[in-house]
JSON list of C-alpha atoms in Angstrom, two decimals:
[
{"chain": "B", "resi": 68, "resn": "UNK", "atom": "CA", "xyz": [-18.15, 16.37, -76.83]},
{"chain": "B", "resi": 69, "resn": "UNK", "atom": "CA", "xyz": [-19.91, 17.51, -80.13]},
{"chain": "B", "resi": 70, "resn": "UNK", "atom": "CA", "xyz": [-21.51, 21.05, -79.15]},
{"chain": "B", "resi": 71, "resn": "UNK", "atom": "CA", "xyz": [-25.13, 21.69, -79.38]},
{"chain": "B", "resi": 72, "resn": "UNK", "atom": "CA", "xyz": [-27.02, 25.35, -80.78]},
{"chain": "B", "resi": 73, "resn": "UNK", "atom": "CA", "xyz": [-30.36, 26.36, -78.45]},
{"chain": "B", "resi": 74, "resn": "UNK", "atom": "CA", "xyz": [-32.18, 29.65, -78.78]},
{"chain": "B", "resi": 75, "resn": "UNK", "atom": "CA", "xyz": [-31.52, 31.87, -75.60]},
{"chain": "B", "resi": 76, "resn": "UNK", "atom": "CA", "xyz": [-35.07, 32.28, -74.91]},
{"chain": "B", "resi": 77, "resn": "UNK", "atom": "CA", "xyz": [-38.86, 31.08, -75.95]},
{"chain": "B", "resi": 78, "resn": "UNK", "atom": "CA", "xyz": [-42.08, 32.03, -74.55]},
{"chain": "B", "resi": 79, "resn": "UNK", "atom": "CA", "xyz": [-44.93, 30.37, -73.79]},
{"chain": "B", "resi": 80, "resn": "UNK", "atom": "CA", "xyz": [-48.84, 30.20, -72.23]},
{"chain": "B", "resi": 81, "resn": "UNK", "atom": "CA", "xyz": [-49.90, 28.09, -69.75]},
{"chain": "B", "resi": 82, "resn": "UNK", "atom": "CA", "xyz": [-51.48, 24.81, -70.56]},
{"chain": "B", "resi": 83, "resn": "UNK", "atom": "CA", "xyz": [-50.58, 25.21, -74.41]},
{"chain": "B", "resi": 84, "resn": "UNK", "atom": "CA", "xyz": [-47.92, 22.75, -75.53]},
{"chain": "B", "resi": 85, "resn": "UNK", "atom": "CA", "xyz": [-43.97, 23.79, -76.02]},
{"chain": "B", "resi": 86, "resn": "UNK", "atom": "CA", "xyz": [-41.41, 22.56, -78.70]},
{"chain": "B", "resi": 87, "resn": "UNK", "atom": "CA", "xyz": [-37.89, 23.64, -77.85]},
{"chain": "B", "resi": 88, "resn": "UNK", "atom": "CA", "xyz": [-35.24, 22.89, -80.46]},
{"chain": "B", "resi": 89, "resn": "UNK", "atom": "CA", "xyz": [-32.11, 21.61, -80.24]},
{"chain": "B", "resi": 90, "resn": "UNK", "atom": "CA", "xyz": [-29.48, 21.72, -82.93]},
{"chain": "B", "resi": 91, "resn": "UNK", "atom": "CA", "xyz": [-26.29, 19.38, -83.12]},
{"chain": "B", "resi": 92, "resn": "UNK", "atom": "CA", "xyz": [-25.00, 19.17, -86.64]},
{"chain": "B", "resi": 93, "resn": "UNK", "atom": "CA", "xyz": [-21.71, 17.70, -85.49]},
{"chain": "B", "resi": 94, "resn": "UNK", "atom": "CA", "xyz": [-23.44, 14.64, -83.50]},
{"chain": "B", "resi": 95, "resn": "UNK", "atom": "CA", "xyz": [-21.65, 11.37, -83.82]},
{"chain": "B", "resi": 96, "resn": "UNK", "atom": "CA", "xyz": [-23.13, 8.17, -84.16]},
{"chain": "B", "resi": 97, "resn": "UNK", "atom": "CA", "xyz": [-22.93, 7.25, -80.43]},
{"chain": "B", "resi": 98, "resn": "UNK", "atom": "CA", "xyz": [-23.92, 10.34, -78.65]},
{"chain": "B", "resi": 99, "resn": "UNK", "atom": "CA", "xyz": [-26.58, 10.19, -76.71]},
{"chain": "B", "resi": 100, "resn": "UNK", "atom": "CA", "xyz": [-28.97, 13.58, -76.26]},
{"chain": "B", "resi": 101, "resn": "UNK", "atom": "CA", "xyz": [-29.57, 14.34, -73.10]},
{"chain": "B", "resi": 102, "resn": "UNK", "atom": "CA", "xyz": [-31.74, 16.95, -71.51]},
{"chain": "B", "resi": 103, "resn": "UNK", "atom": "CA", "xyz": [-31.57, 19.01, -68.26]},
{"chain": "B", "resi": 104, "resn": "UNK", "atom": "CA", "xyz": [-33.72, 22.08, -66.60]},
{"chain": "B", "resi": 105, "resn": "UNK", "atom": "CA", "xyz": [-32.93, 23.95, -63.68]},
{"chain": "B", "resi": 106, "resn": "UNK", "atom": "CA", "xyz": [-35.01, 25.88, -61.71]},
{"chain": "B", "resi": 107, "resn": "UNK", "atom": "CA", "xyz": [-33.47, 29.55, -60.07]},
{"chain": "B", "resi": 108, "resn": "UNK", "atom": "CA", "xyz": [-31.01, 28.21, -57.34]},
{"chain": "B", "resi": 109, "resn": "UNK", "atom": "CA", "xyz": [-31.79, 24.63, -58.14]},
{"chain": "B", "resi": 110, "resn": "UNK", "atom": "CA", "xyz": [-29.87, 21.67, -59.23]},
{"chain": "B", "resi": 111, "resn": "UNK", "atom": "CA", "xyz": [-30.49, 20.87, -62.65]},
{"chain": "B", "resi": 112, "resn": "UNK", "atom": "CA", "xyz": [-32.92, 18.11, -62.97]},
{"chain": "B", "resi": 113, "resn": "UNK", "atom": "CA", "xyz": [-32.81, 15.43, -65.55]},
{"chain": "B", "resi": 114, "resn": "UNK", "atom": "CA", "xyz": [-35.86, 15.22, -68.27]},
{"chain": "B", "resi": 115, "resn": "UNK", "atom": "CA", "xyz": [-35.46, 13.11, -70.90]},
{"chain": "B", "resi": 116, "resn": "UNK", "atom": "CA", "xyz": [-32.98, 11.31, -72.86]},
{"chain": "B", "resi": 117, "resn": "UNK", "atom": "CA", "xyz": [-32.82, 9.64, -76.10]},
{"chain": "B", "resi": 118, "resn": "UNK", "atom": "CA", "xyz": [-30.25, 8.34, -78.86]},
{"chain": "B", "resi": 119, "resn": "UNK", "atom": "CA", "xyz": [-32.15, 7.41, -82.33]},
{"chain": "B", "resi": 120, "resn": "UNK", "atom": "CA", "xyz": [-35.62, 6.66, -81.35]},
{"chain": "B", "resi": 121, "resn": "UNK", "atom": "CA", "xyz": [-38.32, 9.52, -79.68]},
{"chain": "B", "resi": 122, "resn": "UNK", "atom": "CA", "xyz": [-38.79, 8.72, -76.30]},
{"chain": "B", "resi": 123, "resn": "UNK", "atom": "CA", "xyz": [-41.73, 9.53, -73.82]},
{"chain": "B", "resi": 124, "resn": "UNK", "atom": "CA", "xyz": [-41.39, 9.41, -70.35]},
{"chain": "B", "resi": 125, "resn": "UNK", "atom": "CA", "xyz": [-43.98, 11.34, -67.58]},
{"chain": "B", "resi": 126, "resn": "UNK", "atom": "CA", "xyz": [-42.57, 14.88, -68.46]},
{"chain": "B", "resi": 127, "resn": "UNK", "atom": "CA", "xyz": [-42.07, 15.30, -71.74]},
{"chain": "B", "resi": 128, "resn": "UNK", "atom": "CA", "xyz": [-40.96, 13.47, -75.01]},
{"chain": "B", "resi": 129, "resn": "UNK", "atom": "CA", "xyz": [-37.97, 14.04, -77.10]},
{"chain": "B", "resi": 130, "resn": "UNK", "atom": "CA", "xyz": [-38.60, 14.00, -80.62]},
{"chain": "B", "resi": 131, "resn": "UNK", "atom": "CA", "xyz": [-35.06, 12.87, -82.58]},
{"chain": "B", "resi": 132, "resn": "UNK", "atom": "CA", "xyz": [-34.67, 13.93, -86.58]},
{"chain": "B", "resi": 133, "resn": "UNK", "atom": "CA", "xyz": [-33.67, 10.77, -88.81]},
{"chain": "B", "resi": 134, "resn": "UNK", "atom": "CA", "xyz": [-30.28, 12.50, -89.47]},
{"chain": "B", "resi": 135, "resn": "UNK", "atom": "CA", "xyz": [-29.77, 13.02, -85.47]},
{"chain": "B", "resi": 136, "resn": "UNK", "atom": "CA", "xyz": [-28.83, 16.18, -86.16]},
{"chain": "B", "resi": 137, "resn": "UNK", "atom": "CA", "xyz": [-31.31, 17.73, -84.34]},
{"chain": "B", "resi": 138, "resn": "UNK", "atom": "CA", "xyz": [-34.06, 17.54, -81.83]},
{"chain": "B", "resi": 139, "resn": "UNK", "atom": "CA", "xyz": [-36.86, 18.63, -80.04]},
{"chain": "B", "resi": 140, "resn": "UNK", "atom": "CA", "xyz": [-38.61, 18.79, -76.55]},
{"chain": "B", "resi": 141, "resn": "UNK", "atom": "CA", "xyz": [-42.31, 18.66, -75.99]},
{"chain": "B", "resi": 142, "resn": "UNK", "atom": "CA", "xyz": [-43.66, 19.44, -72.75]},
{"chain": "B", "resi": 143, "resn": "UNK", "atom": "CA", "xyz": [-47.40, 18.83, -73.99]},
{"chain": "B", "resi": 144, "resn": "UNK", "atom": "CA", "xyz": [-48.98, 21.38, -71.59]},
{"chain": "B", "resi": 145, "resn": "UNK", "atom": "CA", "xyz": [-46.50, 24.12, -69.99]},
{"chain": "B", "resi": 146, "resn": "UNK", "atom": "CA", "xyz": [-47.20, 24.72, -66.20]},
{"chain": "B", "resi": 147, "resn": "UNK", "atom": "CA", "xyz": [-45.58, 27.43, -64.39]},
{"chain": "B", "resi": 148, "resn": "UNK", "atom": "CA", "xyz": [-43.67, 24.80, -62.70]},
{"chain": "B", "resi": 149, "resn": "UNK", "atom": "CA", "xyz": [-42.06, 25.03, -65.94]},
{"chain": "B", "resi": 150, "resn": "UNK", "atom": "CA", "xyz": [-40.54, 27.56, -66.15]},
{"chain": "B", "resi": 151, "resn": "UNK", "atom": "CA", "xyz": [-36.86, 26.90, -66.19]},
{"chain": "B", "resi": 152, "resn": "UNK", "atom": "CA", "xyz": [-33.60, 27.23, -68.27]},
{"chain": "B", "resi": 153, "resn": "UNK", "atom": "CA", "xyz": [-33.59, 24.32, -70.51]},
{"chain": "B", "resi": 154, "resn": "UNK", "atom": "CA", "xyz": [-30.45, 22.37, -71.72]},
{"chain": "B", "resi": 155, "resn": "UNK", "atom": "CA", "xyz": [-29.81, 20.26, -74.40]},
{"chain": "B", "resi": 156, "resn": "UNK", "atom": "CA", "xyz": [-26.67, 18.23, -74.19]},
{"chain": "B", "resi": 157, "resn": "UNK", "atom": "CA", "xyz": [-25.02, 15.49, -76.13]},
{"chain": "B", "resi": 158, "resn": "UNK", "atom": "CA", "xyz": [-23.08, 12.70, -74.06]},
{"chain": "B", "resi": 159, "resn": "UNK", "atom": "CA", "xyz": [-20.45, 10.71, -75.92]},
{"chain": "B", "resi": 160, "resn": "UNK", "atom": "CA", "xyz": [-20.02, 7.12, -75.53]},
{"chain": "B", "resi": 161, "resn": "UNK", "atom": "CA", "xyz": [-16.68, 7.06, -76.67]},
{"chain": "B", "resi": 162, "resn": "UNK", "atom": "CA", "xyz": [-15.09, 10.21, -74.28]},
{"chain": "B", "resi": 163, "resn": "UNK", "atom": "CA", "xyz": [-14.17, 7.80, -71.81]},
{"chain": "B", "resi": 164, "resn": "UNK", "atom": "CA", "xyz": [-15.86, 9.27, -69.27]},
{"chain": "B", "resi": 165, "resn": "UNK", "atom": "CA", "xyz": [-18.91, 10.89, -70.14]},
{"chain": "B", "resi": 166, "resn": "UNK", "atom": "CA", "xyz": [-19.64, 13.77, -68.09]},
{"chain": "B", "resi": 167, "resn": "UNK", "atom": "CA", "xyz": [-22.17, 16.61, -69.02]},
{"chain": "B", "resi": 168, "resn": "UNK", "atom": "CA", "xyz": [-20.90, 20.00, -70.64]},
{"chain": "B", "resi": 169, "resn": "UNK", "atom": "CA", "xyz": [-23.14, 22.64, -70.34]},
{"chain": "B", "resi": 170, "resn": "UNK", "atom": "CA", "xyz": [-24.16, 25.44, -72.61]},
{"chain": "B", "resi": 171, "resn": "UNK", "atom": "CA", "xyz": [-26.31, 28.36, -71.84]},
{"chain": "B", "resi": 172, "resn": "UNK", "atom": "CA", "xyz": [-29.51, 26.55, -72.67]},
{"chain": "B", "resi": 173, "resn": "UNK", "atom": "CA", "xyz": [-32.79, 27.88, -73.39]},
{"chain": "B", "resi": 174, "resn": "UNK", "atom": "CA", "xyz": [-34.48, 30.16, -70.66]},
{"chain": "B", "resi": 175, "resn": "UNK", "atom": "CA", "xyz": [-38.59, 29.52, -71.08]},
{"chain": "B", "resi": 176, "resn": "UNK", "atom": "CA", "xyz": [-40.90, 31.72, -69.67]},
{"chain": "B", "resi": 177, "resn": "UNK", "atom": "CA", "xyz": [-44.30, 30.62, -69.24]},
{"chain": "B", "resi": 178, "resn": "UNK", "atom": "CA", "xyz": [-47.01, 32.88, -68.55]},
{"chain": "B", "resi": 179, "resn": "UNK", "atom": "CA", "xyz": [-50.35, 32.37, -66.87]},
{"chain": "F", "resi": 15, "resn": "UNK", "atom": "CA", "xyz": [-35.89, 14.87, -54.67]},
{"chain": "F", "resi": 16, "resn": "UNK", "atom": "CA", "xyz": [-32.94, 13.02, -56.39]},
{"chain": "F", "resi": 17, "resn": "UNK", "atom": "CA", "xyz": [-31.70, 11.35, -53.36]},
{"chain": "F", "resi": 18, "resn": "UNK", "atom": "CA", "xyz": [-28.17, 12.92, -53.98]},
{"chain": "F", "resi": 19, "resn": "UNK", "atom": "CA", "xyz": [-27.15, 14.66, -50.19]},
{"chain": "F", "resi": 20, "resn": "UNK", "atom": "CA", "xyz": [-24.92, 17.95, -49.94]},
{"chain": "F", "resi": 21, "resn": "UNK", "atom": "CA", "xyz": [-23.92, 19.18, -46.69]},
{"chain": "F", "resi": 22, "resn": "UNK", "atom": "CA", "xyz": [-23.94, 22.17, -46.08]},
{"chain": "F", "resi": 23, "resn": "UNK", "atom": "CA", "xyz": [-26.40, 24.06, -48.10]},
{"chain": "F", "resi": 24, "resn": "UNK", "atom": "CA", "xyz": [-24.81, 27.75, -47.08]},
{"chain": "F", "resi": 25, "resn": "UNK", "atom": "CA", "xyz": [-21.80, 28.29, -46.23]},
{"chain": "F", "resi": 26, "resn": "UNK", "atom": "CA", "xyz": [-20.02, 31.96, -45.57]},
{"chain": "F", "resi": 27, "resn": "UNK", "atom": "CA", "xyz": [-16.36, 31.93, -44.97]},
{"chain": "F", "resi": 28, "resn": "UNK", "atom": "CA", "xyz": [-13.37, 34.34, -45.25]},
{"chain": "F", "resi": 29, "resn": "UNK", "atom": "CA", "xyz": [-10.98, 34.86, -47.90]},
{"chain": "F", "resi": 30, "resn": "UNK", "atom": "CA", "xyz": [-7.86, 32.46, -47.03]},
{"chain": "F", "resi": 31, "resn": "UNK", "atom": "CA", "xyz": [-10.03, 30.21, -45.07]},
{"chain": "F", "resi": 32, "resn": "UNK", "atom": "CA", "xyz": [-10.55, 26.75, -46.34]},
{"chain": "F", "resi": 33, "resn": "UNK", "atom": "CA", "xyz": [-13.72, 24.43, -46.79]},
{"chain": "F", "resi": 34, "resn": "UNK", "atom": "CA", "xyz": [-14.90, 20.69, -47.19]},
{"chain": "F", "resi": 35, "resn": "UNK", "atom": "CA", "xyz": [-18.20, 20.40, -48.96]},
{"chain": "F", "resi": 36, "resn": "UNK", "atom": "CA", "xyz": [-19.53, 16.96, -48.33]},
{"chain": "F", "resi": 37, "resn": "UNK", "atom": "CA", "xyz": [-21.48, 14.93, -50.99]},
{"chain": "F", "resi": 38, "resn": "UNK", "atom": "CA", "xyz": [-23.71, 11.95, -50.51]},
{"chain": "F", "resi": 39, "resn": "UNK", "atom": "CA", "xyz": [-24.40, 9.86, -54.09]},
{"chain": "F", "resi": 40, "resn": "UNK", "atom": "CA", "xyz": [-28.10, 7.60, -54.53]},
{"chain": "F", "resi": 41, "resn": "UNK", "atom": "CA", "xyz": [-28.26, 4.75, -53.35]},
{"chain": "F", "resi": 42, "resn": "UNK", "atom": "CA", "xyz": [-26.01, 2.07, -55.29]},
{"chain": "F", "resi": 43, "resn": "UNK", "atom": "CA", "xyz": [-24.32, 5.31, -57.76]},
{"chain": "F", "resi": 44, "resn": "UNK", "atom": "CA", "xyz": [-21.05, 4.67, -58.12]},
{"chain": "F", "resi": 45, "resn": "UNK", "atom": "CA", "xyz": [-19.92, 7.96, -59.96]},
{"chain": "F", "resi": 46, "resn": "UNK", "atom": "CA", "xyz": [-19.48, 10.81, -58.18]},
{"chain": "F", "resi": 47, "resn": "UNK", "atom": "CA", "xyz": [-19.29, 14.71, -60.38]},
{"chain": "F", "resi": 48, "resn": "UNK", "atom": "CA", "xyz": [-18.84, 18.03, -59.17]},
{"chain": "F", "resi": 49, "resn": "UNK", "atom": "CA", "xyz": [-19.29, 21.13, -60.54]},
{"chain": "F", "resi": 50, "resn": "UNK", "atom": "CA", "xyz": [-19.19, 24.96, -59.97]},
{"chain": "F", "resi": 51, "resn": "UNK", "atom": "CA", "xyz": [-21.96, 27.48, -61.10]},
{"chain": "F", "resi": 52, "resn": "UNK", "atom": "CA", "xyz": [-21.41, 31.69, -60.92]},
{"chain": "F", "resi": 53, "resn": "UNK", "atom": "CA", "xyz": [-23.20, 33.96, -62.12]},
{"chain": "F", "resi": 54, "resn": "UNK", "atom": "CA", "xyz": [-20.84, 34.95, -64.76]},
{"chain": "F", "resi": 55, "resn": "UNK", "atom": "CA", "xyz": [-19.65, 31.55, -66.02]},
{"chain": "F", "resi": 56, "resn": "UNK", "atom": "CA", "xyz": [-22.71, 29.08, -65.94]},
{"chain": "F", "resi": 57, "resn": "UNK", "atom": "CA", "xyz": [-22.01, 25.59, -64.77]},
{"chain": "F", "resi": 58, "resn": "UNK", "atom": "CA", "xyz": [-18.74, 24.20, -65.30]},
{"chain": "F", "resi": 59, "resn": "UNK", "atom": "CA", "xyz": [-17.45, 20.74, -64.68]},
{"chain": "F", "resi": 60, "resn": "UNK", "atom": "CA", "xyz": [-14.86, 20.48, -61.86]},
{"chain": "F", "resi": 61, "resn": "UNK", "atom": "CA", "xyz": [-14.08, 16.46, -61.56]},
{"chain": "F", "resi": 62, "resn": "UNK", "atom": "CA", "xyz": [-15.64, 12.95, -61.70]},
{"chain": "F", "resi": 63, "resn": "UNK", "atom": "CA", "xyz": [-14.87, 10.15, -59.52]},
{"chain": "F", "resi": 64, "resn": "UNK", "atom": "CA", "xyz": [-16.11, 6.39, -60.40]},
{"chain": "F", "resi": 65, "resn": "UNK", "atom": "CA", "xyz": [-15.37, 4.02, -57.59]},
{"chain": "F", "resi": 66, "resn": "UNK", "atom": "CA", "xyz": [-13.08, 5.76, -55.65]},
{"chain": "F", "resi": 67, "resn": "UNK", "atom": "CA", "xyz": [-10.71, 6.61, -58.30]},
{"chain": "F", "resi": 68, "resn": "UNK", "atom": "CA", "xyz": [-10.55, 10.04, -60.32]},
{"chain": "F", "resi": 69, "resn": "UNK", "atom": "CA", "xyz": [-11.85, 9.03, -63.40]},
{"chain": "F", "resi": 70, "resn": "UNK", "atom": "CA", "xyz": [-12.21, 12.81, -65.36]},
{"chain": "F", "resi": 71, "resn": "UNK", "atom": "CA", "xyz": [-10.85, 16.28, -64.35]},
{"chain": "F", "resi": 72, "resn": "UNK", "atom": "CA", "xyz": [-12.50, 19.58, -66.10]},
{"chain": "F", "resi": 73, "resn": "UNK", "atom": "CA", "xyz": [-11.71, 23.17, -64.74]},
{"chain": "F", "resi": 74, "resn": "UNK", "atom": "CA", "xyz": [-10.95, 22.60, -61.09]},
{"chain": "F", "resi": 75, "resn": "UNK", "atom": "CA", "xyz": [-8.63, 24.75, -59.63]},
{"chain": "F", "resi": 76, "resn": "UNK", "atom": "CA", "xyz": [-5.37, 23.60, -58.06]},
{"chain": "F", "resi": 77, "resn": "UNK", "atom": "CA", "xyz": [-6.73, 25.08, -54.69]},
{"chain": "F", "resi": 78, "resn": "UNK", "atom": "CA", "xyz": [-9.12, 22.42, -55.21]},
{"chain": "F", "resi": 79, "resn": "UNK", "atom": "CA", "xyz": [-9.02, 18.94, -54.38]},
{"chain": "F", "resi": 80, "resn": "UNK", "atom": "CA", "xyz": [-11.94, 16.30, -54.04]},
{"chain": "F", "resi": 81, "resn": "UNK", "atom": "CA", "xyz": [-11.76, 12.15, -53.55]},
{"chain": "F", "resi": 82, "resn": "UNK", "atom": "CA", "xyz": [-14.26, 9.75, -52.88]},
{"chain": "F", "resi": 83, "resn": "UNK", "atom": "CA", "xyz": [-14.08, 7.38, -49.96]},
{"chain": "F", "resi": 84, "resn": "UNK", "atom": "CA", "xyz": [-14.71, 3.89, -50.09]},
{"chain": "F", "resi": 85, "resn": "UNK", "atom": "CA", "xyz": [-18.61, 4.34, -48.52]},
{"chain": "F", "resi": 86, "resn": "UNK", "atom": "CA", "xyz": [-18.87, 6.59, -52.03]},
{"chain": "F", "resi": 87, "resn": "UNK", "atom": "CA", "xyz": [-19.68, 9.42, -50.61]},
{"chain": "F", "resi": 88, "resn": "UNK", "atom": "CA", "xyz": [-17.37, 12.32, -51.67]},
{"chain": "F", "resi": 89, "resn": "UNK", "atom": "CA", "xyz": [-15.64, 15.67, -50.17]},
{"chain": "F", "resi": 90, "resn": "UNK", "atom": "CA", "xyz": [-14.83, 18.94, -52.14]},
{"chain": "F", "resi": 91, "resn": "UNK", "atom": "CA", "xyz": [-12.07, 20.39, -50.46]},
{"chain": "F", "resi": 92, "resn": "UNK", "atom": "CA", "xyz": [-11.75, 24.22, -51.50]},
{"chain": "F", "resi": 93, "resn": "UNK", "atom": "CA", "xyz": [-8.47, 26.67, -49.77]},
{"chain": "F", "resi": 94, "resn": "UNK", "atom": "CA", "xyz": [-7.30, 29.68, -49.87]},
{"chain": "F", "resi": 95, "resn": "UNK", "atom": "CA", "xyz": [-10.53, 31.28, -51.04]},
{"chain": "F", "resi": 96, "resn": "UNK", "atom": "CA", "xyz": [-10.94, 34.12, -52.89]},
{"chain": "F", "resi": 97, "resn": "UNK", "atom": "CA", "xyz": [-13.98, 36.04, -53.41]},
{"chain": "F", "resi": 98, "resn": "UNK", "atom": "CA", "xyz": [-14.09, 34.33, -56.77]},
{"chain": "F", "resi": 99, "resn": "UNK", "atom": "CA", "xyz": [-14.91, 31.40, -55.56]},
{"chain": "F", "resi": 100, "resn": "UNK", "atom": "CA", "xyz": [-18.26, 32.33, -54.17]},
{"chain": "F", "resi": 101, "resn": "UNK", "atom": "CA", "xyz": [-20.93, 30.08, -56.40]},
{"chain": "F", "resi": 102, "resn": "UNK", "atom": "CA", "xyz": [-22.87, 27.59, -56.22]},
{"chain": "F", "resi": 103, "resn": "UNK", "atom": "CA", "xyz": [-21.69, 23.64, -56.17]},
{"chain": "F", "resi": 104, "resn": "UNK", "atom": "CA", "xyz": [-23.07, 20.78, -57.37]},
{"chain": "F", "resi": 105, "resn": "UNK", "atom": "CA", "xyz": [-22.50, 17.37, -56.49]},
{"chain": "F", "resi": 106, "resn": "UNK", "atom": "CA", "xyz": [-24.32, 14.65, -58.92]},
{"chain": "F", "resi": 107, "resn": "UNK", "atom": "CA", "xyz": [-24.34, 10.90, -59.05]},
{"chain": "F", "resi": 108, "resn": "UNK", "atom": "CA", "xyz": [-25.05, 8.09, -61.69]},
{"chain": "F", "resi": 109, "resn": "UNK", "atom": "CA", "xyz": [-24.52, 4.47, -61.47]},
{"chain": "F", "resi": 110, "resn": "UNK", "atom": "CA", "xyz": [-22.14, 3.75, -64.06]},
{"chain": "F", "resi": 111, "resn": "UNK", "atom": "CA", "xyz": [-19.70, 6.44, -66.46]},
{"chain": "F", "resi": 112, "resn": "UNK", "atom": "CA", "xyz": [-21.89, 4.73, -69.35]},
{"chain": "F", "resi": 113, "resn": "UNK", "atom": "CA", "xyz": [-22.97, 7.66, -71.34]},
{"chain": "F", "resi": 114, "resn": "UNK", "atom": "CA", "xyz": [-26.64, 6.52, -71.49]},
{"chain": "F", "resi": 115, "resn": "UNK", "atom": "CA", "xyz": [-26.92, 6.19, -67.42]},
{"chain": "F", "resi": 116, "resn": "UNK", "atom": "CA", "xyz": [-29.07, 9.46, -66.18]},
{"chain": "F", "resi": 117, "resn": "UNK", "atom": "CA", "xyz": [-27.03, 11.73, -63.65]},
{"chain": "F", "resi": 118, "resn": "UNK", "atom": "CA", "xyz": [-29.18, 13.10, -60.87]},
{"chain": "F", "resi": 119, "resn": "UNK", "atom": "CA", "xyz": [-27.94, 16.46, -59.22]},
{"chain": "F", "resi": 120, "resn": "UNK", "atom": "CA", "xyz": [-27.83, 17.45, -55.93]},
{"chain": "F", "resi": 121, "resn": "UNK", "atom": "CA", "xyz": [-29.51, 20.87, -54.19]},
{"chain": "F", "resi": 122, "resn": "UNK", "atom": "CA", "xyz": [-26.34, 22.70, -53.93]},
{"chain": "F", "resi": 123, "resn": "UNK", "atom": "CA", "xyz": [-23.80, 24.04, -51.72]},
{"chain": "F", "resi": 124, "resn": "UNK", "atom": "CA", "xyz": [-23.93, 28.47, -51.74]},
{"chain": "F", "resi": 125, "resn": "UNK", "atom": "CA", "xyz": [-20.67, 29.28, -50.28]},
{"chain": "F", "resi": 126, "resn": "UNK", "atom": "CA", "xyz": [-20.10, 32.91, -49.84]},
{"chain": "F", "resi": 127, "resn": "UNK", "atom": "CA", "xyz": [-16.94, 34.14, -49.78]},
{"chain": "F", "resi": 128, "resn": "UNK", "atom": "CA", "xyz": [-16.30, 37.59, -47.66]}
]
């Protein structure tokens, strides 16, 4: 799977919006981006998903650059709920199998 | 809650000993995944199972063996632990191995190894 780049850590205030990037220069044309959080001592929970188009759902949206080689999620008003470790991950169609590599991912800190 | 099951959620054990973790997928998932998260190595992919049938092996040890039965649900058989092995596992789910299905995770399994 084509590897993706995340900062190691952002900050942020409650109730103000967040954009964490996500960069994957070596994205092929039928990976899908895929993101993931995880709480401290929690399973990592699924957020969002996309493959050309942004894409809303209820907890954030996934903005996708025309060249798909990066991206960006918006959680439009941070909660401390949201604080979490953040991971961007691509999932290829063609692998076979299609499991999820993780990275380090980005650790956000929200503060009240 | 993501509907996947994972008995037990603590575990302590000896080194030597040997333990099943037990994993129960959504409702109607056919894929089964496990993986393995320390402290020092972040969450790695162990194996996948689709139907019954291995379908995807990452970093599992050969201590380590897992299958899924035909009911889906799936066991994680670790032996001869070592005080390595003390982390946190993961069973997930998803209905299909299509790359654009979602993969729900499970709480965990902490298995301490003394």
């Amino acid at each position: 799977d084509a590897k993706t780049t995340q900062p190691n850590s952002m900050e942020s205030n409650e109730e103000e919006p967040v954009h964490l990037p996500c960069n994957h220069s070596t994205i092929s044309g039928t990976d899908y981006i895929h993101w993931y959080r995880q709480l401290p001592s929690q399973g990592p929970e699924y957020v969002i998903h996309g493959l050309t188009s942004n894409v809303n759902n209820r907890m954030a949206s996934l903005a996708i650059a025309e060249d798909r080689k990066s991206s960006t999620l918006i959680l439009h008003r941070a909660t401390l709920r949201d604080a979490a470790v953040y991971y961007c991950i691509l999932r290829g169609a063609n692998s076979g199998y299609s499991t999820l590599t993780f990275g380090k991912g980005t650790m956000l800190l929200v503060s009240p | 809650d993501s509907g996947v099951t994972q008995t037990p959620k603590h575990l302590i054990t000896a080194t030597g000993q040997r333990v099943t973790l037990r994993c129960s997928p959504r409702s109607g998932d056919l894929s089964v995944y496990w993986y393995q998260q320390s402290l020092d190595q972040g969450l790695q992919f162990l194996i996948q199972y689709y139907n019954g049938e291995e379908r995807a092996k990452g970093n599992i040890l050969e201590r380590f063996s897992a299958q899924q039965f035909p009911d889906l649900h799936s066991e994680l058989n670790l032996s001869s632990l070592e005080l390595g092995d003390s982390a946190l596992y993961f069973c997930a789910s998803s209905r299909t191995v299509v790359s654009g299905n979602t993969i729900y995770f499970g709480e965990g399994s902490w298995l301490t190894v003394v």
